[in-house]
Amino acid sequence: MEKEEIEIPLTIELSKEIGEGTYANLTVISHSTSEFILDFVRVMPGLEKAPVKNRIILTPEHAKRLLMSLTENISKYEQIFGEIKIPVPINKGFNVKVKGEA
């Protein structure tokens, strides 16, 4: 006997404060067996400290779904606007030291 799939409508609410967004130009990713932690950081030229602006904690399943969604959306973006070029190799240009409490 197969389970019947029921579709439930979902309304996503976006408050004005969250809708304004937060700029970040560096993401530090760490993980454990049960979660992925994404710290979004704003690095400013000439400053030795860079504050974490947002922290998102995901289950491994949701982290993989995020990866798949980003891959799909980057592909769509590049089809319209061309290849996104990354001038600095990943993990180069920053000597990152993480300090603080969780």
Backbone as JSON Lines, residues from 0, in Angstrom:
{"i":0,"aa":"M","n":[0.83,-1.17,0.0],"ca":[0.0,0.0,0.0],"c":[0.89,1.25,0.0]}
{"i":1,"aa":"E","n":[0.71,2.11,-1.0],"ca":[1.52,3.32,-1.12],"c":[0.91,4.46,-0.32]}
{"i":2,"aa":"K","n":[1.79,5.28,0.23],"ca":[1.32,6.46,0.94],"c":[0.91,7.51,-0.09]}
{"i":3,"aa":"E","n":[-0.2,8.16,0.18],"ca":[-0.65,9.23,-0.7],"c":[0.08,10.51,-0.33]}
{"i":4,"aa":"E","n":[0.62,11.19,-1.32],"ca":[1.34,12.43,-1.08],"c":[0.35,13.58,-1.01]}
{"i":5,"aa":"I","n":[0.46,14.35,0.05],"ca":[-0.43,15.5,0.23],"c":[0.4,16.77,0.11]}
{"i":6,"aa":"E","n":[-0.05,17.67,-0.75],"ca":[0.65,18.95,-0.9],"c":[0.04,19.96,0.06]}
{"i":7,"aa":"I","n":[0.91,20.6,0.83],"ca":[0.47,21.62,1.77],"c":[1.02,22.96,1.27]}
{"i":8,"aa":"P","n":[0.13,23.95,1.04],"ca":[0.63,25.24,0.59],"c":[1.52,25.89,1.65]}
{"i":9,"aa":"L","n":[2.58,26.53,1.21],"ca":[3.52,27.16,2.12],"c":[3.67,28.63,1.75]}
{"i":10,"aa":"T","n":[3.43,29.49,2.71],"ca":[3.63,30.92,2.52],"c":[4.89,31.31,3.28]}
{"i":11,"aa":"I","n":[5.85,31.87,2.58],"ca":[7.09,32.3,3.21],"c":[6.97,33.79,3.5]}
{"i":12,"aa":"E","n":[7.16,34.15,4.76],"ca":[7.07,35.55,5.16],"c":[8.47,36.14,5.28]}
{"i":13,"aa":"L","n":[8.64,37.33,4.77],"ca":[9.92,38.03,4.81],"c":[9.72,39.38,5.46]}
{"i":14,"aa":"S","n":[10.25,39.55,6.67],"ca":[10.1,40.83,7.37],"c":[10.96,41.88,6.67]}
{"i":15,"aa":"K","n":[10.64,43.13,6.92],"ca":[11.39,44.23,6.31],"c":[12.86,44.17,6.72]}
{"i":16,"aa":"E","n":[13.13,43.9,8.0],"ca":[14.51,43.87,8.49],"c":[15.32,42.78,7.8]}
{"i":17,"aa":"I","n":[14.76,41.59,7.7],"ca":[15.46,40.48,7.05],"c":[15.54,40.74,5.54]}
{"i":18,"aa":"G","n":[14.5,41.31,4.97],"ca":[14.46,41.59,3.53],"c":[15.54,42.56,3.07]}
{"i":19,"aa":"E","n":[16.01,43.41,3.97],"ca":[17.08,44.35,3.62],"c":[18.4,43.63,3.42]}
{"i":20,"aa":"G","n":[18.55,42.45,4.02],"ca":[19.75,41.65,3.83],"c":[20.94,42.16,4.63]}
{"i":21,"aa":"T","n":[21.97,41.35,4.64],"ca":[23.22,41.68,5.3],"c":[24.35,41.34,4.35]}
{"i":22,"aa":"Y","n":[25.24,42.28,4.09],"ca":[26.36,42.02,3.17],"c":[27.43,41.2,3.86]}
{"i":23,"aa":"A","n":[27.89,40.17,3.17],"ca":[29.02,39.36,3.63],"c":[29.88,39.03,2.42]}
{"i":24,"aa":"N","n":[31.2,39.03,2.61],"ca":[32.09,38.7,1.5],"c":[33.04,37.55,1.84]}
{"i":25,"aa":"L","n":[32.72,36.83,2.91],"ca":[33.49,35.65,3.29],"c":[32.55,34.72,4.06]}
{"i":26,"aa":"T","n":[32.63,33.44,3.79],"ca":[31.86,32.45,4.54],"c":[32.82,31.43,5.11]}
{"i":27,"aa":"V","n":[32.72,31.19,6.41],"ca":[33.5,30.17,7.09],"c":[32.54,29.01,7.35]}
{"i":28,"aa":"I","n":[32.9,27.82,6.87],"ca":[32.03,26.66,7.0],"c":[32.71,25.63,7.9]}
{"i":29,"aa":"S","n":[31.97,25.17,8.9],"ca":[32.45,24.08,9.75],"c":[31.32,23.07,9.89]}
{"i":30,"aa":"H","n":[31.66,21.89,10.39],"ca":[30.61,20.87,10.52],"c":[30.95,19.87,11.61]}
{"i":31,"aa":"S","n":[29.91,19.2,12.06],"ca":[30.03,18.07,12.97],"c":[29.28,16.92,12.31]}
{"i":32,"aa":"T","n":[29.06,15.85,13.02],"ca":[28.32,14.73,12.43],"c":[26.86,15.07,12.21]}
{"i":33,"aa":"S","n":[26.34,16.06,12.92],"ca":[24.91,16.33,12.84],"c":[24.53,17.69,12.26]}
{"i":34,"aa":"E","n":[25.52,18.55,11.96],"ca":[25.16,19.88,11.46],"c":[26.3,20.53,10.68]}
{"i":35,"aa":"F","n":[25.92,21.44,9.81],"ca":[26.85,22.32,9.1],"c":[26.59,23.72,9.62]}
{"i":36,"aa":"I","n":[27.67,24.45,9.89],"ca":[27.56,25.81,10.4],"c":[28.18,26.75,9.38]}
{"i":37,"aa":"L","n":[27.4,27.71,8.92],"ca":[27.87,28.7,7.96],"c":[27.91,30.05,8.65]}
{"i":38,"aa":"D","n":[29.12,30.59,8.81],"ca":[29.29,31.93,9.38],"c":[29.56,32.89,8.24]}
{"i":39,"aa":"F","n":[28.68,33.88,8.09],"ca":[28.82,34.89,7.05],"c":[29.5,36.11,7.65]}
{"i":40,"aa":"V","n":[30.64,36.48,7.07],"ca":[31.55,37.48,7.64],"c":[31.68,38.65,6.67]}
{"i":41,"aa":"R","n":[31.87,39.85,7.24],"ca":[32.16,41.03,6.42],"c":[33.61,41.44,6.68]}
{"i":42,"aa":"V","n":[34.46,41.26,5.66],"ca":[35.87,41.64,5.74],"c":[36.02,43.02,5.11]}
{"i":43,"aa":"M","n":[36.65,43.94,5.85],"ca":[36.87,45.29,5.34],"c":[38.37,45.52,5.17]}
{"i":44,"aa":"P","n":[38.77,46.14,4.08],"ca":[40.2,46.38,3.84],"c":[40.84,47.17,4.98]}
{"i":45,"aa":"G","n":[42.04,46.73,5.39],"ca":[42.8,47.44,6.39],"c":[42.44,47.12,7.83]}
{"i":46,"aa":"L","n":[41.39,46.32,8.05],"ca":[41.0,45.97,9.41],"c":[41.45,44.55,9.72]}
{"i":47,"aa":"E","n":[41.93,44.35,10.94],"ca":[42.42,43.03,11.34],"c":[41.32,42.13,11.88]}
{"i":48,"aa":"K","n":[40.17,42.7,12.23],"ca":[39.05,41.91,12.73],"c":[37.89,42.01,11.76]}
{"i":49,"aa":"A","n":[37.19,40.89,11.62],"ca":[36.04,40.83,10.72],"c":[34.88,40.18,11.47]}
{"i":50,"aa":"P","n":[33.78,40.91,11.68],"ca":[32.68,40.37,12.46],"c":[31.84,39.36,11.68]}
{"i":51,"aa":"V","n":[31.39,38.33,12.4],"ca":[30.41,37.42,11.82],"c":[29.08,38.17,11.83]}
{"i":52,"aa":"K","n":[28.46,38.3,10.67],"ca":[27.21,39.05,10.56],"c":[25.99,38.14,10.72]}
{"i":53,"aa":"N","n":[26.12,36.9,10.29],"ca":[25.04,35.93,10.43],"c":[25.62,34.53,10.55]}
{"i":54,"aa":"R","n":[24.95,33.7,11.33],"ca":[25.33,32.28,11.45],"c":[24.09,31.47,11.1]}
{"i":55,"aa":"I","n":[24.25,30.54,10.17],"ca":[23.17,29.65,9.78],"c":[23.61,28.22,10.1]}
{"i":56,"aa":"I","n":[22.75,27.48,10.79],"ca":[23.05,26.09,11.15],"c":[22.08,25.19,10.39]}
{"i":57,"aa":"L","n":[22.65,24.22,9.66],"ca":[21.86,23.33,8.8],"c":[22.13,21.88,9.14]}
{"i":58,"aa":"T","n":[21.15,21.03,8.91],"ca":[21.4,19.6,8.97],"c":[22.21,19.22,7.73]}
{"i":59,"aa":"P","n":[22.92,18.09,7.76],"ca":[23.66,17.67,6.57],"c":[22.76,17.56,5.32]}
{"i":60,"aa":"E","n":[21.54,17.06,5.49],"ca":[20.62,16.96,4.36],"c":[20.31,18.33,3.78]}
{"i":61,"aa":"H","n":[20.04,19.29,4.64],"ca":[19.72,20.63,4.14],"c":[20.95,21.32,3.54]}
{"i":62,"aa":"A","n":[22.13,21.03,4.08],"ca":[23.36,21.58,3.5],"c":[23.53,21.06,2.07]}
{"i":63,"aa":"K","n":[23.25,19.78,1.86],"ca":[23.37,19.21,0.52],"c":[22.31,19.8,-0.41]}
{"i":64,"aa":"R","n":[21.11,20.0,0.1],"ca":[20.06,20.64,-0.71],"c":[20.47,22.07,-1.1]}
{"i":65,"aa":"L","n":[21.1,22.77,-0.16],"ca":[21.59,24.12,-0.45],"c":[22.64,24.08,-1.56]}
{"i":66,"aa":"L","n":[23.57,23.13,-1.46],"ca":[24.59,22.96,-2.49],"c":[23.96,22.72,-3.86]}
{"i":67,"aa":"M","n":[22.98,21.82,-3.9],"ca":[22.31,21.51,-5.17],"c":[21.58,22.73,-5.73]}
{"i":68,"aa":"S","n":[20.92,23.47,-4.86],"ca":[20.19,24.66,-5.28],"c":[21.14,25.75,-5.77]}
{"i":69,"aa":"L","n":[22.25,25.95,-5.06],"ca":[23.24,26.94,-5.5],"c":[23.84,26.55,-6.85]}
{"i":70,"aa":"T","n":[24.16,25.27,-7.02],"ca":[24.72,24.78,-8.28],"c":[23.76,25.06,-9.43]}
{"i":71,"aa":"E","n":[22.48,24.75,-9.23],"ca":[21.47,24.99,-10.26],"c":[21.32,26.48,-10.57]}
{"i":72,"aa":"N","n":[21.28,27.3,-9.53],"ca":[21.08,28.73,-9.74],"c":[22.3,29.42,-10.33]}
{"i":73,"aa":"I","n":[23.5,28.99,-9.97],"ca":[24.7,29.54,-10.58],"c":[24.74,29.19,-12.06]}
{"i":74,"aa":"S","n":[24.35,27.98,-12.4],"ca":[24.29,27.56,-13.81],"c":[23.32,28.44,-14.59]}
{"i":75,"aa":"K","n":[22.14,28.69,-14.03],"ca":[21.15,29.56,-14.69],"c":[21.69,30.98,-14.84]}
{"i":76,"aa":"Y","n":[22.33,31.49,-13.79],"ca":[22.91,32.83,-13.83],"c":[23.93,32.94,-14.95]}
{"i":77,"aa":"E","n":[24.86,31.95,-15.01],"ca":[25.93,31.98,-16.01],"c":[25.4,31.81,-17.43]}
{"i":78,"aa":"Q","n":[24.29,31.13,-17.6],"ca":[23.69,31.02,-18.94],"c":[23.21,32.39,-19.42]}
{"i":79,"aa":"I","n":[22.76,33.22,-18.5],"ca":[22.25,34.55,-18.86],"c":[23.37,35.59,-18.91]}
{"i":80,"aa":"F","n":[24.23,35.62,-17.9],"ca":[25.2,36.71,-17.74],"c":[26.65,36.32,-18.05]}
{"i":81,"aa":"G","n":[26.91,35.05,-18.3],"ca":[28.27,34.6,-18.56],"c":[28.93,34.04,-17.31]}
{"i":82,"aa":"E","n":[30.08,33.45,-17.53],"ca":[30.79,32.78,-16.44],"c":[31.18,33.74,-15.32]}
{"i":83,"aa":"I","n":[31.0,33.3,-14.11],"ca":[31.45,34.06,-12.94],"c":[32.93,33.74,-12.75]}
{"i":84,"aa":"K","n":[33.77,34.74,-12.85],"ca":[35.2,34.53,-12.71],"c":[35.62,34.83,-11.28]}
{"i":85,"aa":"I","n":[36.47,34.0,-10.72],"ca":[36.98,34.18,-9.37],"c":[38.46,34.52,-9.49]}
{"i":86,"aa":"P","n":[38.84,35.81,-9.24],"ca":[40.22,36.23,-9.45],"c":[41.21,35.66,-8.44]}
{"i":87,"aa":"V","n":[40.78,35.42,-7.21],"ca":[41.66,34.89,-6.17],"c":[41.28,33.43,-5.93]}
{"i":88,"aa":"P","n":[42.25,32.52,-5.99],"ca":[41.91,31.11,-5.72],"c":[41.24,30.94,-4.36]}
{"i":89,"aa":"I","n":[40.35,29.98,-4.26],"ca":[39.66,29.71,-3.0],"c":[40.7,29.43,-1.91]}
{"i":90,"aa":"N","n":[40.44,29.98,-0.72],"ca":[41.31,29.83,0.46],"c":[42.64,30.55,0.31]}
{"i":91,"aa":"K","n":[42.76,31.47,-0.62],"ca":[43.99,32.27,-0.77],"c":[43.63,33.73,-0.5]}
{"i":92,"aa":"G","n":[44.57,34.44,0.0],"ca":[44.37,35.87,0.23],"c":[43.94,36.22,1.64]}
{"i":93,"aa":"F","n":[43.48,35.23,2.42],"ca":[43.09,35.47,3.79],"c":[43.81,34.46,4.69]}
{"i":94,"aa":"N","n":[44.31,34.95,5.8],"ca":[44.84,34.07,6.84],"c":[43.82,34.13,7.96]}
{"i":95,"aa":"V","n":[42.82,33.24,7.91],"ca":[41.68,33.32,8.8],"c":[41.95,32.63,10.12]}
{"i":96,"aa":"K","n":[41.71,33.36,11.21],"ca":[41.77,32.8,12.56],"c":[40.39,33.05,13.18]}
{"i":97,"aa":"V","n":[39.74,32.0,13.61],"ca":[38.4,32.13,14.18],"c":[38.53,32.22,15.69]}
{"i":98,"aa":"K","n":[37.92,33.28,16.25],"ca":[37.91,33.48,17.7],"c":[36.48,33.74,18.14]}
{"i":99,"aa":"G","n":[36.19,33.39,19.37],"ca":[34.86,33.71,19.91],"c":[34.23,32.5,20.54]}
{"i":100,"aa":"E","n":[32.98,32.7,20.96],"ca":[32.21,31.65,21.6],"c":[31.02,31.3,20.74]}
{"i":101,"aa":"A","n":[30.58,30.07,20.85],"ca":[29.38,29.65,20.13],"c":[28.18,29.78,21.04]}
